[in-house]
mmCIF file of C-alpha atoms in Angstrom:
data_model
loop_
_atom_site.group_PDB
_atom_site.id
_atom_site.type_symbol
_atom_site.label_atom_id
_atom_site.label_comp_id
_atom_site.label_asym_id
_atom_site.label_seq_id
_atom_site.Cartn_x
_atom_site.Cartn_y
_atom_site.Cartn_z
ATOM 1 C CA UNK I 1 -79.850 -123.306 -8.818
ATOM 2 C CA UNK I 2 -83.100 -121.182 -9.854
ATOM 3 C CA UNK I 3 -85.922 -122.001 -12.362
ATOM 4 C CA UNK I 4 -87.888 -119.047 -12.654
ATOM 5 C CA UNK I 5 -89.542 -117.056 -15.717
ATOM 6 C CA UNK I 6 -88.688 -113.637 -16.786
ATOM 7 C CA UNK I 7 -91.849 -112.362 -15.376
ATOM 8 C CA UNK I 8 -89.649 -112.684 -11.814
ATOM 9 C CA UNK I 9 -86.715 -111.339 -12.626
ATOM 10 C CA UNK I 10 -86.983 -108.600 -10.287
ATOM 11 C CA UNK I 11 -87.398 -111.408 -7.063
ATOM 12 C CA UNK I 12 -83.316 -112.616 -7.972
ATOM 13 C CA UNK I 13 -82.297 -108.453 -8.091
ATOM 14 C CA UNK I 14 -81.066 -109.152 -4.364
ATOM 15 C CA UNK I 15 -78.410 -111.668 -5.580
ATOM 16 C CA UNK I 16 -75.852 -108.681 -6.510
ATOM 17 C CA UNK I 17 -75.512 -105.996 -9.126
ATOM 18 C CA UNK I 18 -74.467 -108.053 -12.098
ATOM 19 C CA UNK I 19 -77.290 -110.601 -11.892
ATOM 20 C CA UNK I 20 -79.652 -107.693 -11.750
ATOM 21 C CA UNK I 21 -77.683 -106.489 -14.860
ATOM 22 C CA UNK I 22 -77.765 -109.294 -16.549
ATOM 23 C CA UNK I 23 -81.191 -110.221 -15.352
ATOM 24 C CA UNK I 24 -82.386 -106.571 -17.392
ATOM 25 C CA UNK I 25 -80.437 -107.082 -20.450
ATOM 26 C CA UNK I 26 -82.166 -110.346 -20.663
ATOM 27 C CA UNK I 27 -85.777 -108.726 -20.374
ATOM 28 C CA UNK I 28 -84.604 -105.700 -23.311
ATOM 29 C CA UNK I 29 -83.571 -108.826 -25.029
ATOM 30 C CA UNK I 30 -84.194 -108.100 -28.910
ATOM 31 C CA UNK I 31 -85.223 -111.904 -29.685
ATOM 32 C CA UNK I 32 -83.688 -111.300 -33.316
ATOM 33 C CA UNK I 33 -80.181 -110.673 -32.231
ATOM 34 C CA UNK I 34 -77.611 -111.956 -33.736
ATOM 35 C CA UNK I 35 -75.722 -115.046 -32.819
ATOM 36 C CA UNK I 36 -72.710 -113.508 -31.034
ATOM 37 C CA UNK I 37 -70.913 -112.274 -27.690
ATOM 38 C CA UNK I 38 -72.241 -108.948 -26.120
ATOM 39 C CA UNK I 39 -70.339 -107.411 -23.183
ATOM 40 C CA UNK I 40 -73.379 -106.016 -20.981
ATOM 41 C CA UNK I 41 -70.926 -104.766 -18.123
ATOM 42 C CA UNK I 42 -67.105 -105.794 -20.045
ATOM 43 C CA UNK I 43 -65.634 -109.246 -18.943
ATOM 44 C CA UNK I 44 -67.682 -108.707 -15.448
ATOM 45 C CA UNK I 45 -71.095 -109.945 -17.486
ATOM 46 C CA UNK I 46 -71.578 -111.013 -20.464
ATOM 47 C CA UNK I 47 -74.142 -112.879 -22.585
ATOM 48 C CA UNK I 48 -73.406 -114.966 -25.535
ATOM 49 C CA UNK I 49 -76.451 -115.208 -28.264
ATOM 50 C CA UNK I 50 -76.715 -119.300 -29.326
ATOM 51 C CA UNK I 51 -78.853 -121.049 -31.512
ATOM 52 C CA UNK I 52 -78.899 -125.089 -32.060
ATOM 53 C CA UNK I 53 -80.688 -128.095 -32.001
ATOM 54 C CA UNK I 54 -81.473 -130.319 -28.899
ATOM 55 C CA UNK I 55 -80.245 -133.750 -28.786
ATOM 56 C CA UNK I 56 -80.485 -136.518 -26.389
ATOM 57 C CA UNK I 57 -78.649 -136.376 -23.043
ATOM 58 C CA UNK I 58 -76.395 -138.835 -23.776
ATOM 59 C CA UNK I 59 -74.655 -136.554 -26.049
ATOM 60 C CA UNK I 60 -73.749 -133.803 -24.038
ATOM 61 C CA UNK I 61 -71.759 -134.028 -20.854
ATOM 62 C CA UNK I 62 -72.386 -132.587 -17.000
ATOM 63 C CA UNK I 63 -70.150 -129.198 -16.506
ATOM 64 C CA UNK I 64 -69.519 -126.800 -13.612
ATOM 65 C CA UNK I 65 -67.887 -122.899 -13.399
ATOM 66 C CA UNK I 66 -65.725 -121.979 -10.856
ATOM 67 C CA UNK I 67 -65.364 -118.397 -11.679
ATOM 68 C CA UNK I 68 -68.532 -117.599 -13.153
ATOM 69 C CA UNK I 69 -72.697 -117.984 -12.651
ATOM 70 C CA UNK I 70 -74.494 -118.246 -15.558
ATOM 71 C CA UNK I 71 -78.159 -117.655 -16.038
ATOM 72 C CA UNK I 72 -79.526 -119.613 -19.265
ATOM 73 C CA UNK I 73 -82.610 -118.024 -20.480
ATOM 74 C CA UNK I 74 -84.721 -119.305 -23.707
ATOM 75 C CA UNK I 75 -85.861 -117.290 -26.724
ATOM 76 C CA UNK I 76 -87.506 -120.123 -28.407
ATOM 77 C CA UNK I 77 -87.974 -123.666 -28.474
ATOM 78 C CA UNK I 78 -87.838 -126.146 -25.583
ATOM 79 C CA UNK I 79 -84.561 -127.972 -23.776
ATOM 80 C CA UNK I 80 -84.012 -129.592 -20.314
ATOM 81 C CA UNK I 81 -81.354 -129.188 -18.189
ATOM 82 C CA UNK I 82 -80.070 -131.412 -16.037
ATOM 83 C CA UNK I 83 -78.186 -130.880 -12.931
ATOM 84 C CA UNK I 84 -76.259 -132.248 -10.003
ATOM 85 C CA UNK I 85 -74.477 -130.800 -6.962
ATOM 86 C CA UNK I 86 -70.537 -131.308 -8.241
ATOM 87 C CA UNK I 87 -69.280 -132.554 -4.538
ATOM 88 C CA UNK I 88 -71.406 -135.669 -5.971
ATOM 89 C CA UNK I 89 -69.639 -136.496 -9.040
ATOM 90 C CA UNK I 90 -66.344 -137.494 -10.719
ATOM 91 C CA UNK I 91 -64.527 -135.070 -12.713
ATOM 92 C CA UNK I 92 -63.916 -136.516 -16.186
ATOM 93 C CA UNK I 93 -62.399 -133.296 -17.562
ATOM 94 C CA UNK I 94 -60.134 -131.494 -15.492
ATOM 95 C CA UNK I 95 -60.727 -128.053 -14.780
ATOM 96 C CA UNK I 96 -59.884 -125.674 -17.590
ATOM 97 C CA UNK I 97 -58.605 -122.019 -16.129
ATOM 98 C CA UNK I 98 -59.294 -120.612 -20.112
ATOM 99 C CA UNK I 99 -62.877 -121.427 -20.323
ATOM 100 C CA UNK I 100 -63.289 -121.836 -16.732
ATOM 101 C CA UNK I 101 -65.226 -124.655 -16.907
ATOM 102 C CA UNK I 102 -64.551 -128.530 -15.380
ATOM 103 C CA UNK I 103 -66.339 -131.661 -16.996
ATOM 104 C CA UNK I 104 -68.111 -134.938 -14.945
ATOM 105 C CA UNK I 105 -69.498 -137.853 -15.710
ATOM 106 C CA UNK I 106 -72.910 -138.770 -15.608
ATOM 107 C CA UNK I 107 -74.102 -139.248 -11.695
ATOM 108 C CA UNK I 108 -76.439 -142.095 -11.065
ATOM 109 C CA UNK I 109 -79.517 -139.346 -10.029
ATOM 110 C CA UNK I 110 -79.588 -135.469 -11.342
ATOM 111 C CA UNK I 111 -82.723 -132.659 -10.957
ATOM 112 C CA UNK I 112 -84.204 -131.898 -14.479
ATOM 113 C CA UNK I 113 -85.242 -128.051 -15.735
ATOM 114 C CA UNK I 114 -87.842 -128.319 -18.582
ATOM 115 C CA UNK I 115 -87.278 -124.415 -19.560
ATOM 116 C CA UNK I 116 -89.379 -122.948 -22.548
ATOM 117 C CA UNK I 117 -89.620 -119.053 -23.811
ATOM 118 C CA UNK I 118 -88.951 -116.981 -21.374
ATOM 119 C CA UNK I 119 -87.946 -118.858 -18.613
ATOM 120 C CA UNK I 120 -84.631 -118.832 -16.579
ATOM 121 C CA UNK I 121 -82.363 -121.111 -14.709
ATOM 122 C CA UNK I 122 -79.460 -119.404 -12.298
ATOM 123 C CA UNK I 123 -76.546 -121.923 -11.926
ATOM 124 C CA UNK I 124 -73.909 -121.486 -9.175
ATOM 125 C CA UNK I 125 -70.253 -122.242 -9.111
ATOM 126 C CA UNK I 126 -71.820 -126.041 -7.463
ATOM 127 C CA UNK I 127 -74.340 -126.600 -9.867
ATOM 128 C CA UNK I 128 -73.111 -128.965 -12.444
ATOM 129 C CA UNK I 129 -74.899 -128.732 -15.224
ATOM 130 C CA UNK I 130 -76.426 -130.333 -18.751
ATOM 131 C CA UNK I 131 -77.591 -128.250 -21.057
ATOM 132 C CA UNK I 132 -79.174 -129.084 -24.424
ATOM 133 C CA UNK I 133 -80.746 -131.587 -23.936
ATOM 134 C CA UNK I 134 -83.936 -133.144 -25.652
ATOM 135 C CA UNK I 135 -87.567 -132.185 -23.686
ATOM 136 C CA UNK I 136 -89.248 -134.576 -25.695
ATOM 137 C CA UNK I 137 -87.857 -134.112 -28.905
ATOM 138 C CA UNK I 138 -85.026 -132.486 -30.695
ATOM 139 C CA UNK I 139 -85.952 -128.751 -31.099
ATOM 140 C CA UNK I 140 -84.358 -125.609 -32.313
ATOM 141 C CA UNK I 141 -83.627 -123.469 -29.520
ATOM 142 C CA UNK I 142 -82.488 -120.010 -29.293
ATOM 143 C CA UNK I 143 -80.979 -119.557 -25.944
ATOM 144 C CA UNK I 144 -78.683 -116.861 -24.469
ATOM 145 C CA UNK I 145 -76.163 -117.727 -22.011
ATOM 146 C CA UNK I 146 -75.365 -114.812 -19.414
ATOM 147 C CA UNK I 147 -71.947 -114.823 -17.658
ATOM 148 C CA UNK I 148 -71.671 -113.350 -14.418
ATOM 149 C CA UNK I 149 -67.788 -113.240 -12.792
ATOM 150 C CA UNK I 150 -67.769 -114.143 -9.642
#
């Protein structure tokens, strides 16, 4: 996992070619685009435009890729993130191929990402993660969601 703003982008260029692509598209971003799916480099990246409200943790549940990083990157608003290694928890969704994604249970301890405009967090095939949740408050966040294939 990386926290980092888009001011660094450039430090996480190393990681491979389609972070670095995604990493760009991310700092062209027009912050009035649509709500929507845009291939940046076909199924190989991705990002997918979302807009919503925060709520508390409670209501959203832990979830891990095994095929795919993603790097979550605010327009606007405020959320936190949590996030837990998965060897650490118990699967209460088993893993879905189609949306490549597995769901866990809340662990007993987690890291938390307060992100705001601008800022980034990478998360890695064994970062289970928690997104959407309150930082405070409920907010209205607009958030892209970049999908790098593994």
């Amino acid at each position: 996992m990386i926290l980092d703003s888009l001011d660094n982008a450039a430090l996480y260029h190393a990681l491979g070619a389609r972070i670095a692509a995604g990493l760009r598209w991310l700092i062209d971003l027009d912050p009035d685009l649509p709500v929507g799916r845009y291939p940046i480099e076909g199924d190989l990246v991705h990002a997918s435009v979302q807009s919503y409200e925060t709520a508390p943790g409670a209501e959203k549940r832990y979830e891990a890729h095994r095929n795919h990083i993603d790097i979550q990157c605010i327009v606007s608003g405020r959320e936190r993130i949590l996030v837990a290694p998965t060897p650490s928890l118990t699967v209460s969704e088993p893993y879905r191929e189609e949306k490549d994604v597995t769901f866990y249970a809340d662990p007993s301890a987690s890291t938390s990402l307060l992100l705001g405009p601008r800022d980034f967090a990478i998360l890695f095939p064994g970062d289970a993660h928690k997104p959407g949740c309150m930082a405070g408050g409920r907010d209205a966040v607009r958030k892209v969601v970049v999908k790098v294939r593994l």
